[in-house]
Amino acid sequence: TNPQVITYNINPKAKWSNGDPLSWSDVKAQVDALDGSNPAFQVQSSTGYSDIASVTEGSSPTQAVVTFKQPFAEWQYLFSRYSPLYPPSVNATPDAFNNSLLNGPSTISAGPFIATTINENKQTIVMTRNPDWWGAKPVLSKIIYQVVERENRADALANGEVTETPLFSNEDLYKRAQTMRNVAIRESIATSFNDILFNGRSGTVLGDLKLRTAMATGIDGNAFTKAFIGTIEPNPVPVGNHLYLPGTQYHQDHSAITGYNLAKAKSELDADGWKLAPGKQYRTKNGQELDLSILDISPSDPTDAASNKLLISQLATLGAKGVVNAVPQDQYQTQLDKGEWDITTGGWIGSPFAISFMETTFYLDPNNMGQNFGQIGSTQINNLFNEANATLDPAKRAQLGNEIDIDVWKLAYDLVEFQSPGVRLVDKDVANFGAFGFADIDYTKIGFIKS
């Protein structure tokens, strides 16, 4: 309709765990916090919410009528698990929004389970049935989340210490799981992928697009793919796209824009003034050595260590010195936000709402960094996101999304490598849990098969 209006009918039985009913005012409180109108709310992304003109009560307090200022195509993204509805107390004030969840999840829930015990020493979170849950009674009485180092997960799974773990790209875990009689291997299209991210902020060495492009062209992403999932998934398909993952409808591979070409990369480095003097290992320009800091969050993890080793080797082949800056986990995000790094390896989570979900990663806004940690972007990319968000036709919207991806590749910002194996290793007696891909999880139906 014009204007676009979405009417939400809330189950009259739905209530928060403090006994308050869910209502249209909860929806309004979230929009008021996330629409970007009040800069005191430290919002990562106002995508979609900033397009909303008003939220009003409908025919009853359990009906919210949301009217948009302009069309927002992926409206299903709003209030979904990708941007969940929070308790009104969280959205009530800027201080509550910015700080109330810093030390743990909210004590108020509207789901079938609620966090009742958080033990930092044991590194566990215990979720128990929400006594005020208004839906079907969960099969399980509790769910325990436990931190287990990746190198210890095979033993933990074999010994029954844990009932489920993601595979990630752990070859040893995959091989051992195939021999475990108590384990089922469940697979779907993965929503996550690994990448190499460059920092292009002003004053950084990789702020030079020519240098960044040369480095991107000289890094062989296929080598990472083969090294980490080649033994798990035969002939893995390159991700090749920052918005649409392989296995989804609109995926196109644009990675050839900065495709691996070692000779070309070296030539581009020479042309940009980064020369390799006879007998020297690393290039220099105006007396400055080409040193690149690699920010790492988990130096003890064998997969990360192997990734860093491969990256340093490839950088050395180009004449660049890669040095790992290993920081404690609780300092990683601060370093990332400050821009005190040149390269970092990690990954992103995909979404069925590709435009909305990834906008904060590639949109360049001087007033809100969002998740564009490398601060690389363009007015053209911003305009394409704006147009795509307002384009209701899915095919036309995807065309714009793929144009965004092409421009991101041209800016040599994010080298997407491989899609994580969509594998979960689960106790064979656990039902309705495992590899969900893009699907939502119904936690009330998870249980154990009767013997």
Short mmCIF file of C-alpha atoms in Angstrom, two decimals:
data_model
loop_
_atom_site.label_atom_id
_atom_site.label_comp_id
_atom_site.label_asym_id
_atom_site.label_seq_id
_atom_site.Cartn_x
_atom_site.Cartn_y
_atom_site.Cartn_z
CA THR A 1 0.00 0.00 0.00
CA ASN A 2 1.01 3.63 -0.27
CA PRO A 3 2.00 4.49 2.36
CA GLN A 4 3.27 1.06 3.33
CA VAL A 5 1.47 -0.18 6.46
CA ILE A 6 2.27 -3.36 8.38
CA THR A 7 -0.18 -4.53 11.02
CA TYR A 8 1.18 -6.81 13.74
CA ASN A 9 -1.30 -8.94 15.67
CA ILE A 10 0.25 -10.03 18.96
CA ASN A 11 -1.00 -13.20 20.61
CA PRO A 12 -3.18 -11.97 23.50
CA LYS A 13 -1.61 -14.65 25.71
CA ALA A 14 1.91 -13.34 25.11
CA LYS A 15 3.57 -11.75 28.10
CA TRP A 16 6.98 -10.91 29.44
CA SER A 17 8.35 -13.02 32.27
CA ASN A 18 7.63 -10.19 34.74
CA GLY A 19 3.93 -10.71 33.98
CA ASP A 20 3.45 -7.65 31.75
CA PRO A 21 1.58 -8.39 28.51
CA LEU A 22 3.24 -7.79 25.16
CA SER A 23 1.58 -4.83 23.47
CA TRP A 24 1.83 -2.29 20.69
CA SER A 25 3.71 0.04 23.07
CA ASP A 26 6.61 -2.45 23.19
CA VAL A 27 6.89 -2.20 19.42
CA LYS A 28 6.77 1.60 19.61
CA ALA A 29 9.46 1.70 22.31
CA GLN A 30 11.80 -0.32 20.13
CA VAL A 31 11.19 1.87 17.09
CA ASP A 32 11.78 5.01 19.16
CA ALA A 33 15.11 3.58 20.33
CA LEU A 34 16.30 2.30 16.95
CA ASP A 35 15.07 4.85 14.42
CA GLY A 36 18.13 7.07 14.83
CA SER A 37 16.19 10.16 15.90
CA ASN A 38 17.89 10.28 19.31
CA PRO A 39 21.69 9.99 19.02
CA ALA A 40 21.94 9.20 22.74
CA PHE A 41 20.81 5.67 21.86
CA GLN A 42 24.04 4.00 20.67
CA VAL A 43 22.47 2.17 17.75
CA GLN A 44 24.56 -0.11 15.57
CA SER A 45 22.03 0.10 12.74
CA SER A 46 18.76 1.96 12.22
CA THR A 47 18.04 0.16 8.94
CA GLY A 48 14.29 -0.15 8.43
CA TYR A 49 13.44 1.48 11.73
CA SER A 50 14.46 4.89 10.37
CA ASP A 51 11.87 4.42 7.58
CA ILE A 52 9.00 4.16 10.06
CA ALA A 53 6.75 7.22 10.38
CA SER A 54 4.59 6.04 13.27
CA VAL A 55 3.55 3.14 15.49
CA THR A 56 0.00 3.35 16.78
CA GLU A 57 -2.43 1.17 18.68
CA GLY A 58 -4.81 -0.74 16.45
CA SER A 59 -8.16 -2.22 17.40
CA SER A 60 -6.73 -3.38 20.75
CA PRO A 61 -3.49 -3.05 22.80
CA THR A 62 -2.26 -6.27 21.15
CA GLN A 63 -2.39 -4.79 17.66
CA ALA A 64 0.45 -2.53 16.44
CA VAL A 65 -0.03 -0.53 13.25
CA VAL A 66 3.32 0.44 11.73
CA THR A 67 3.22 3.10 9.02
CA PHE A 68 6.31 3.82 6.91
CA LYS A 69 7.56 7.15 5.57
CA GLN A 70 8.87 5.32 2.52
CA PRO A 71 8.75 1.69 1.40
CA PHE A 72 10.95 -0.74 3.28
CA ALA A 73 11.22 -3.93 1.25
CA GLU A 74 12.59 -6.39 3.79
CA TRP A 75 10.10 -5.49 6.50
CA GLN A 76 10.20 -9.08 7.82
CA TYR A 77 13.70 -8.24 9.10
CA LEU A 78 12.16 -5.98 11.76
CA PHE A 79 11.44 -7.62 15.14
CA SER A 80 12.85 -10.93 13.84
CA ARG A 81 15.70 -12.93 15.35
CA TYR A 82 18.06 -10.73 13.29
CA SER A 83 16.72 -7.65 15.09
CA PRO A 84 14.72 -9.05 18.02
CA LEU A 85 12.09 -7.28 20.08
CA TYR A 86 13.60 -6.42 23.45
CA PRO A 87 11.80 -5.88 26.77
CA PRO A 88 10.48 -2.31 27.11
CA SER A 89 12.83 -1.73 30.07
CA VAL A 90 15.81 -2.14 27.73
CA ASN A 91 14.46 0.46 25.31
CA ALA A 92 13.11 2.85 27.96
CA THR A 93 16.09 5.23 28.19
CA PRO A 94 19.44 5.71 26.44
CA ASP A 95 21.24 4.55 29.59
CA ALA A 96 19.20 1.35 29.78
CA PHE A 97 19.63 0.72 26.07
CA ASN A 98 23.38 1.30 26.13
CA ASN A 99 24.27 -0.40 29.41
CA SER A 100 21.64 -2.78 30.80
CA LEU A 101 22.85 -5.80 28.81
CA LEU A 102 26.60 -5.24 29.15
CA ASN A 103 27.12 -7.85 31.87
CA GLY A 104 24.64 -10.46 30.76
CA PRO A 105 21.25 -11.12 29.18
CA SER A 106 18.10 -9.44 30.41
CA THR A 107 16.36 -11.05 33.37
CA ILE A 108 13.13 -10.46 31.47
CA SER A 109 12.20 -12.82 28.65
CA ALA A 110 9.25 -13.51 26.38
CA GLY A 111 10.53 -16.90 25.26
CA PRO A 112 10.10 -20.47 26.51
CA PHE A 113 13.46 -20.36 28.32
CA ILE A 114 15.15 -17.75 30.47
CA ALA A 115 18.74 -17.38 31.70
CA THR A 116 18.73 -18.30 35.38
CA THR A 117 22.42 -19.01 36.11
CA ILE A 118 25.50 -17.39 34.60
CA ASN A 119 28.74 -18.85 35.97
CA GLU A 120 31.81 -17.07 34.61
CA ASN A 121 34.22 -19.40 36.43
CA LYS A 122 32.67 -22.54 34.94
CA GLN A 123 31.88 -20.62 31.73
CA THR A 124 28.31 -21.86 31.63
CA ILE A 125 24.89 -20.34 31.11
CA VAL A 126 21.88 -22.29 32.34
CA MET A 127 18.55 -21.64 30.62
CA THR A 128 15.47 -23.01 32.40
CA ARG A 129 11.80 -23.06 31.51
CA ASN A 130 10.18 -19.67 31.74
CA PRO A 131 7.32 -20.18 34.23
CA ASP A 132 5.39 -17.35 32.55
CA TRP A 133 5.79 -18.77 29.05
CA TRP A 134 2.43 -18.55 27.32
CA GLY A 135 2.99 -21.08 24.53
CA ALA A 136 3.39 -24.84 24.31
CA LYS A 137 5.30 -26.33 27.24
CA PRO A 138 8.93 -27.02 26.28
CA VAL A 139 9.99 -30.66 26.21
CA LEU A 140 13.30 -29.84 27.92
CA SER A 141 13.46 -28.57 31.48
CA LYS A 142 16.74 -26.75 30.89
CA ILE A 143 19.46 -26.05 28.32
CA ILE A 144 23.09 -25.55 29.36
CA TYR A 145 25.52 -23.60 27.20
CA GLN A 146 29.15 -24.36 27.99
CA VAL A 147 32.38 -22.89 26.64
CA VAL A 148 34.65 -25.65 25.35
CA GLU A 149 37.88 -24.92 23.48
CA ARG A 150 37.72 -26.18 19.92
CA GLU A 151 40.62 -28.58 20.36
CA ASN A 152 38.78 -30.24 23.28
CA ARG A 153 35.36 -30.61 21.66
CA ALA A 154 35.95 -34.04 20.14
CA ASP A 155 36.72 -35.52 23.56
CA ALA A 156 33.83 -33.67 25.17
CA LEU A 157 31.44 -34.99 22.53
CA ALA A 158 32.77 -38.55 22.70
CA ASN A 159 32.53 -38.59 26.49
CA GLY A 160 29.00 -37.23 26.54
CA GLU A 161 30.09 -34.02 28.28
CA VAL A 162 28.31 -32.00 25.60
CA THR A 163 25.39 -33.06 23.42
CA GLU A 164 26.00 -30.72 20.48
CA THR A 165 28.71 -28.61 18.85
CA PRO A 166 29.16 -26.77 15.57
CA LEU A 167 31.83 -28.31 13.36
CA PHE A 168 33.28 -24.99 12.17
CA SER A 169 36.23 -26.11 10.00
CA ASN A 170 37.78 -28.61 12.40
CA GLU A 171 38.94 -31.57 10.31
CA ASP A 172 40.00 -33.65 13.30
CA LEU A 173 36.62 -33.18 14.96
CA TYR A 174 34.84 -34.16 11.74
CA LYS A 175 36.88 -37.35 11.30
CA ARG A 176 36.42 -38.40 14.90
CA ALA A 177 32.70 -37.66 14.83
CA GLN A 178 32.30 -40.14 11.98
CA THR A 179 33.53 -42.88 14.31
CA MET A 180 31.37 -41.91 17.30
CA ARG A 181 28.39 -44.22 17.61
CA ASN A 182 26.57 -41.76 19.85
CA VAL A 183 26.83 -38.83 17.40
CA ALA A 184 24.68 -37.84 14.42
CA ILE A 185 26.11 -35.52 11.73
CA ARG A 186 23.43 -33.04 10.61
CA GLU A 187 23.98 -30.62 7.75
CA SER A 188 22.31 -27.68 5.99
CA ILE A 189 23.38 -24.60 4.03
CA ALA A 190 25.62 -22.62 6.37
CA THR A 191 24.77 -19.02 7.18
CA SER A 192 28.35 -18.11 8.12
CA PHE A 193 31.51 -17.50 6.13
CA ASN A 194 35.14 -16.61 6.81
CA ASP A 195 36.93 -13.58 5.48
CA ILE A 196 39.98 -11.31 5.57
CA LEU A 197 39.13 -7.71 6.41
CA PHE A 198 41.31 -4.69 5.56
CA ASN A 199 41.47 -1.42 7.50
CA GLY A 200 41.21 1.50 5.09
CA ARG A 201 40.87 4.34 7.57
CA SER A 202 42.64 7.61 6.90
CA GLY A 203 46.25 7.48 8.07
CA THR A 204 46.54 3.69 7.88
CA VAL A 205 48.88 2.00 5.44
CA LEU A 206 45.98 0.21 3.73
CA GLY A 207 44.07 3.46 3.37
CA ASP A 208 45.75 3.56 -0.05
CA LEU A 209 43.33 1.87 -2.48
CA LYS A 210 46.13 0.94 -4.90
CA LEU A 211 48.06 -0.83 -2.15
CA ARG A 212 44.90 -2.48 -0.83
CA THR A 213 43.97 -3.75 -4.29
CA ALA A 214 47.45 -5.14 -4.83
CA MET A 215 47.34 -6.96 -1.48
CA ALA A 216 43.90 -8.37 -2.24
CA THR A 217 45.06 -9.59 -5.65
CA GLY A 218 48.11 -11.23 -4.10
CA ILE A 219 46.24 -13.23 -1.44
CA ASP A 220 45.02 -16.62 -2.62
CA GLY A 221 41.63 -17.13 -0.99
CA ASN A 222 41.31 -20.60 -2.53
CA ALA A 223 44.36 -21.70 -0.56
CA PHE A 224 42.50 -20.88 2.67
CA THR A 225 39.39 -22.68 1.43
CA LYS A 226 41.31 -25.84 0.55
CA ALA A 227 43.34 -25.76 3.75
CA PHE A 228 40.42 -25.47 6.12
CA ILE A 229 37.45 -27.21 4.54
CA GLY A 230 38.91 -29.01 1.53
CA THR A 231 39.25 -32.22 3.51
CA ILE A 232 35.72 -31.87 4.90
CA GLU A 233 33.81 -30.73 1.85
CA PRO A 234 35.13 -31.99 -1.53
CA ASN A 235 35.38 -29.25 -4.19
CA PRO A 236 34.01 -26.45 -2.00
CA VAL A 237 32.36 -23.57 -3.85
CA PRO A 238 33.97 -20.13 -3.29
CA VAL A 239 31.71 -17.68 -1.49
CA GLY A 240 32.44 -14.92 -4.00
CA ASN A 241 29.73 -12.59 -2.66
CA HIS A 242 29.39 -10.43 0.43
CA LEU A 243 25.57 -10.48 0.58
CA TYR A 244 24.31 -13.70 -1.01
CA LEU A 245 25.77 -17.03 0.05
CA PRO A 246 26.20 -20.08 -2.19
CA GLY A 247 23.04 -22.17 -2.08
CA THR A 248 20.77 -19.13 -1.99
CA GLN A 249 18.70 -17.88 -4.91
CA TYR A 250 20.52 -14.69 -5.89
CA HIS A 251 24.13 -15.72 -5.33
CA GLN A 252 26.65 -14.55 -7.96
CA ASP A 253 30.42 -14.93 -7.71
CA HIS A 254 32.19 -11.60 -8.31
CA SER A 255 35.53 -12.51 -6.73
CA ALA A 256 37.32 -12.34 -10.13
CA ILE A 257 37.40 -8.55 -9.70
CA THR A 258 40.37 -8.99 -7.37
CA GLY A 259 41.12 -12.56 -8.43
CA TYR A 260 44.39 -14.07 -7.30
CA ASN A 261 47.25 -13.07 -9.61
CA LEU A 262 50.63 -12.97 -7.89
CA ALA A 263 52.53 -11.43 -10.82
CA LYS A 264 49.92 -8.69 -11.22
CA ALA A 265 49.95 -7.98 -7.49
CA LYS A 266 53.73 -7.55 -7.44
CA SER A 267 53.57 -5.30 -10.48
CA GLU A 268 50.90 -3.14 -8.83
CA LEU A 269 53.02 -2.87 -5.68
CA ASP A 270 55.98 -1.71 -7.75
CA ALA A 271 53.80 0.84 -9.55
CA ASP A 272 52.53 2.16 -6.22
CA GLY A 273 56.09 2.80 -5.08
CA TRP A 274 56.51 -0.20 -2.81
CA LYS A 275 59.87 -1.46 -4.03
CA LEU A 276 61.77 -4.58 -3.04
CA ALA A 277 65.44 -3.70 -2.79
CA PRO A 278 68.01 -6.35 -3.73
CA GLY A 279 68.69 -8.68 -0.81
CA LYS A 280 65.77 -7.36 1.21
CA GLN A 281 62.82 -9.46 2.32
CA TYR A 282 60.23 -6.71 2.65
CA ARG A 283 59.23 -3.81 0.44
CA THR A 284 59.68 -0.17 1.39
CA LYS A 285 58.26 3.15 0.23
CA ASN A 286 59.75 6.50 1.24
CA GLY A 287 61.78 4.68 3.88
CA GLN A 288 58.77 2.92 5.39
CA GLU A 289 58.75 -0.89 5.52
CA LEU A 290 55.54 -2.62 4.45
CA ASP A 291 54.55 -3.95 7.89
CA LEU A 292 50.98 -5.07 8.48
CA SER A 293 49.43 -5.74 11.88
CA ILE A 294 47.09 -8.76 12.02
CA LEU A 295 44.55 -8.44 14.81
CA ASP A 296 43.61 -11.81 16.31
CA ILE A 297 41.02 -12.66 18.94
CA SER A 298 41.96 -16.25 19.75
CA PRO A 299 45.66 -16.96 19.26
CA SER A 300 45.45 -20.29 21.08
CA ASP A 301 42.91 -21.73 18.65
CA PRO A 302 44.71 -24.08 16.23
CA THR A 303 42.52 -23.07 13.28
CA ASP A 304 43.24 -19.38 13.84
CA ALA A 305 46.92 -20.11 14.31
CA ALA A 306 47.03 -22.04 11.04
CA SER A 307 45.14 -19.24 9.27
CA ASN A 308 47.57 -16.62 10.56
CA LYS A 309 50.54 -18.74 9.48
CA LEU A 310 49.17 -19.10 5.95
CA LEU A 311 48.35 -15.39 5.72
CA ILE A 312 51.81 -14.35 6.94
CA SER A 313 53.37 -16.68 4.38
CA GLN A 314 51.33 -15.20 1.53
CA LEU A 315 52.11 -11.65 2.66
CA ALA A 316 55.82 -12.49 2.77
CA THR A 317 55.63 -13.73 -0.83
CA LEU A 318 54.35 -10.27 -1.75
CA GLY A 319 57.13 -8.60 0.21
CA ALA A 320 54.96 -7.57 3.16
CA LYS A 321 55.70 -8.34 6.80
CA GLY A 322 52.69 -9.67 8.71
CA VAL A 323 52.84 -9.46 12.50
CA VAL A 324 50.10 -10.96 14.68
CA ASN A 325 48.74 -8.70 17.41
CA ALA A 326 47.11 -11.21 19.75
CA VAL A 327 44.78 -9.46 22.20
CA PRO A 328 42.54 -10.89 24.94
CA GLN A 329 38.99 -11.55 23.83
CA ASP A 330 37.56 -8.73 25.92
CA GLN A 331 39.90 -6.24 24.20
CA TYR A 332 39.36 -7.35 20.61
CA GLN A 333 36.24 -5.30 19.90
CA THR A 334 37.82 -2.18 21.40
CA GLN A 335 40.86 -2.57 19.14
CA LEU A 336 38.63 -3.21 16.16
CA ASP A 337 36.53 -0.11 16.86
CA LYS A 338 39.58 2.10 17.37
CA GLY A 339 41.10 0.96 14.08
CA GLU A 340 44.36 -0.13 15.68
CA TRP A 341 45.00 -2.86 13.12
CA ASP A 342 45.67 -3.39 9.40
CA ILE A 343 44.16 -6.83 8.78
CA THR A 344 41.89 -9.07 10.77
CA THR A 345 40.52 -12.50 9.97
CA GLY A 346 37.13 -13.65 11.06
CA GLY A 347 33.71 -14.13 9.59
CA TRP A 348 30.18 -12.87 9.14
CA ILE A 349 26.74 -14.35 9.58
CA GLY A 350 24.39 -14.22 6.60
CA SER A 351 20.65 -13.60 6.62
CA PRO A 352 17.60 -14.15 4.42
CA PHE A 353 17.35 -10.35 4.52
CA ALA A 354 20.64 -9.72 2.77
CA ILE A 355 20.27 -6.00 2.10
CA SER A 356 19.00 -5.01 5.54
CA PHE A 357 21.34 -7.25 7.47
CA MET A 358 24.57 -6.36 5.65
CA GLU A 359 23.95 -2.64 5.23
CA THR A 360 25.65 -1.77 8.51
CA THR A 361 28.77 -3.65 7.34
CA PHE A 362 29.32 -1.77 4.08
CA TYR A 363 27.43 1.52 4.51
CA LEU A 364 29.82 4.43 5.13
CA ASP A 365 28.32 6.85 7.64
CA PRO A 366 30.58 9.45 9.29
CA ASN A 367 28.20 9.62 12.26
CA ASN A 368 27.77 5.89 12.84
CA MET A 369 30.48 3.33 12.19
CA GLY A 370 28.05 0.41 12.51
CA GLN A 371 30.00 -2.72 11.59
CA ASN A 372 32.05 -1.01 8.88
CA PHE A 373 35.17 -1.42 11.00
CA GLY A 374 37.58 -0.76 8.13
CA GLN A 375 35.72 2.46 7.23
CA ILE A 376 35.76 1.65 3.52
CA GLY A 377 32.82 2.55 1.32
CA SER A 378 31.46 5.06 -1.17
CA THR A 379 28.52 7.32 -1.88
CA GLN A 380 27.55 4.94 -4.68
CA ILE A 381 27.33 1.97 -2.30
CA ASN A 382 25.27 4.05 0.14
CA ASN A 383 22.88 5.08 -2.64
CA LEU A 384 22.52 1.48 -3.83
CA PHE A 385 21.62 0.36 -0.32
CA ASN A 386 19.04 3.15 -0.04
CA GLU A 387 17.51 2.20 -3.38
CA ALA A 388 17.56 -1.54 -2.67
CA ASN A 389 15.89 -1.09 0.72
CA ALA A 390 13.00 0.69 -1.00
CA THR A 391 12.68 -1.76 -3.91
CA LEU A 392 9.81 -4.17 -3.27
CA ASP A 393 10.44 -6.45 -6.25
CA PRO A 394 12.78 -9.24 -5.00
CA ALA A 395 14.57 -9.78 -8.32
CA LYS A 396 15.22 -6.07 -8.85
CA ARG A 397 16.34 -5.72 -5.24
CA ALA A 398 18.77 -8.62 -5.67
CA GLN A 399 20.15 -7.00 -8.82
CA LEU A 400 20.95 -3.91 -6.78
CA GLY A 401 22.41 -6.11 -4.06
CA ASN A 402 24.77 -7.71 -6.53
CA GLU A 403 25.79 -4.26 -7.78
CA ILE A 404 26.69 -3.45 -4.17
CA ASP A 405 28.79 -6.59 -3.99
CA ILE A 406 30.66 -5.67 -7.18
CA ASP A 407 31.52 -2.24 -5.74
CA VAL A 408 32.69 -3.78 -2.44
CA TRP A 409 35.06 -6.04 -4.38
CA LYS A 410 36.36 -3.04 -6.35
CA LEU A 411 37.22 -1.28 -3.09
CA ALA A 412 39.24 -4.32 -1.93
CA TYR A 413 37.74 -4.17 1.53
CA ASP A 414 36.65 -7.65 2.46
CA LEU A 415 38.08 -10.85 0.97
CA VAL A 416 35.40 -13.48 1.56
CA GLU A 417 36.98 -16.93 1.61
CA PHE A 418 34.90 -19.97 2.40
CA GLN A 419 31.44 -20.79 3.64
CA SER A 420 31.56 -22.69 6.89
CA PRO A 421 30.44 -26.30 6.63
CA GLY A 422 26.80 -26.25 7.69
CA VAL A 423 27.42 -29.18 9.99
CA ARG A 424 26.36 -29.70 13.57
CA LEU A 425 27.48 -32.73 15.56
CA VAL A 426 24.64 -33.84 17.80
CA ASP A 427 23.96 -36.67 20.22
CA LYS A 428 21.93 -39.08 18.10
CA ASP A 429 19.21 -39.22 20.75
CA VAL A 430 18.56 -35.45 20.53
CA ALA A 431 15.51 -34.60 18.41
CA ASN A 432 14.59 -31.44 16.50
CA PHE A 433 17.97 -29.82 16.94
CA GLY A 434 21.07 -29.51 14.80
CA ALA A 435 21.76 -27.81 11.48
CA PHE A 436 19.02 -25.25 10.89
CA GLY A 437 20.61 -23.10 8.17
CA PHE A 438 18.44 -20.02 7.66
CA ALA A 439 15.45 -21.51 9.50
CA ASP A 440 14.26 -20.40 12.92
CA ILE A 441 14.55 -22.77 15.88
CA ASP A 442 11.51 -23.88 17.87
CA TYR A 443 13.07 -24.44 21.28
CA THR A 444 9.87 -25.95 22.69
CA LYS A 445 10.23 -28.98 20.41
CA ILE A 446 13.84 -29.88 21.24
CA GLY A 447 14.06 -33.08 23.26
CA PHE A 448 15.42 -36.59 23.55
CA ILE A 449 14.11 -39.57 21.62
CA LYS A 450 12.44 -42.13 23.84
CA SER A 451 14.32 -45.42 23.93
#
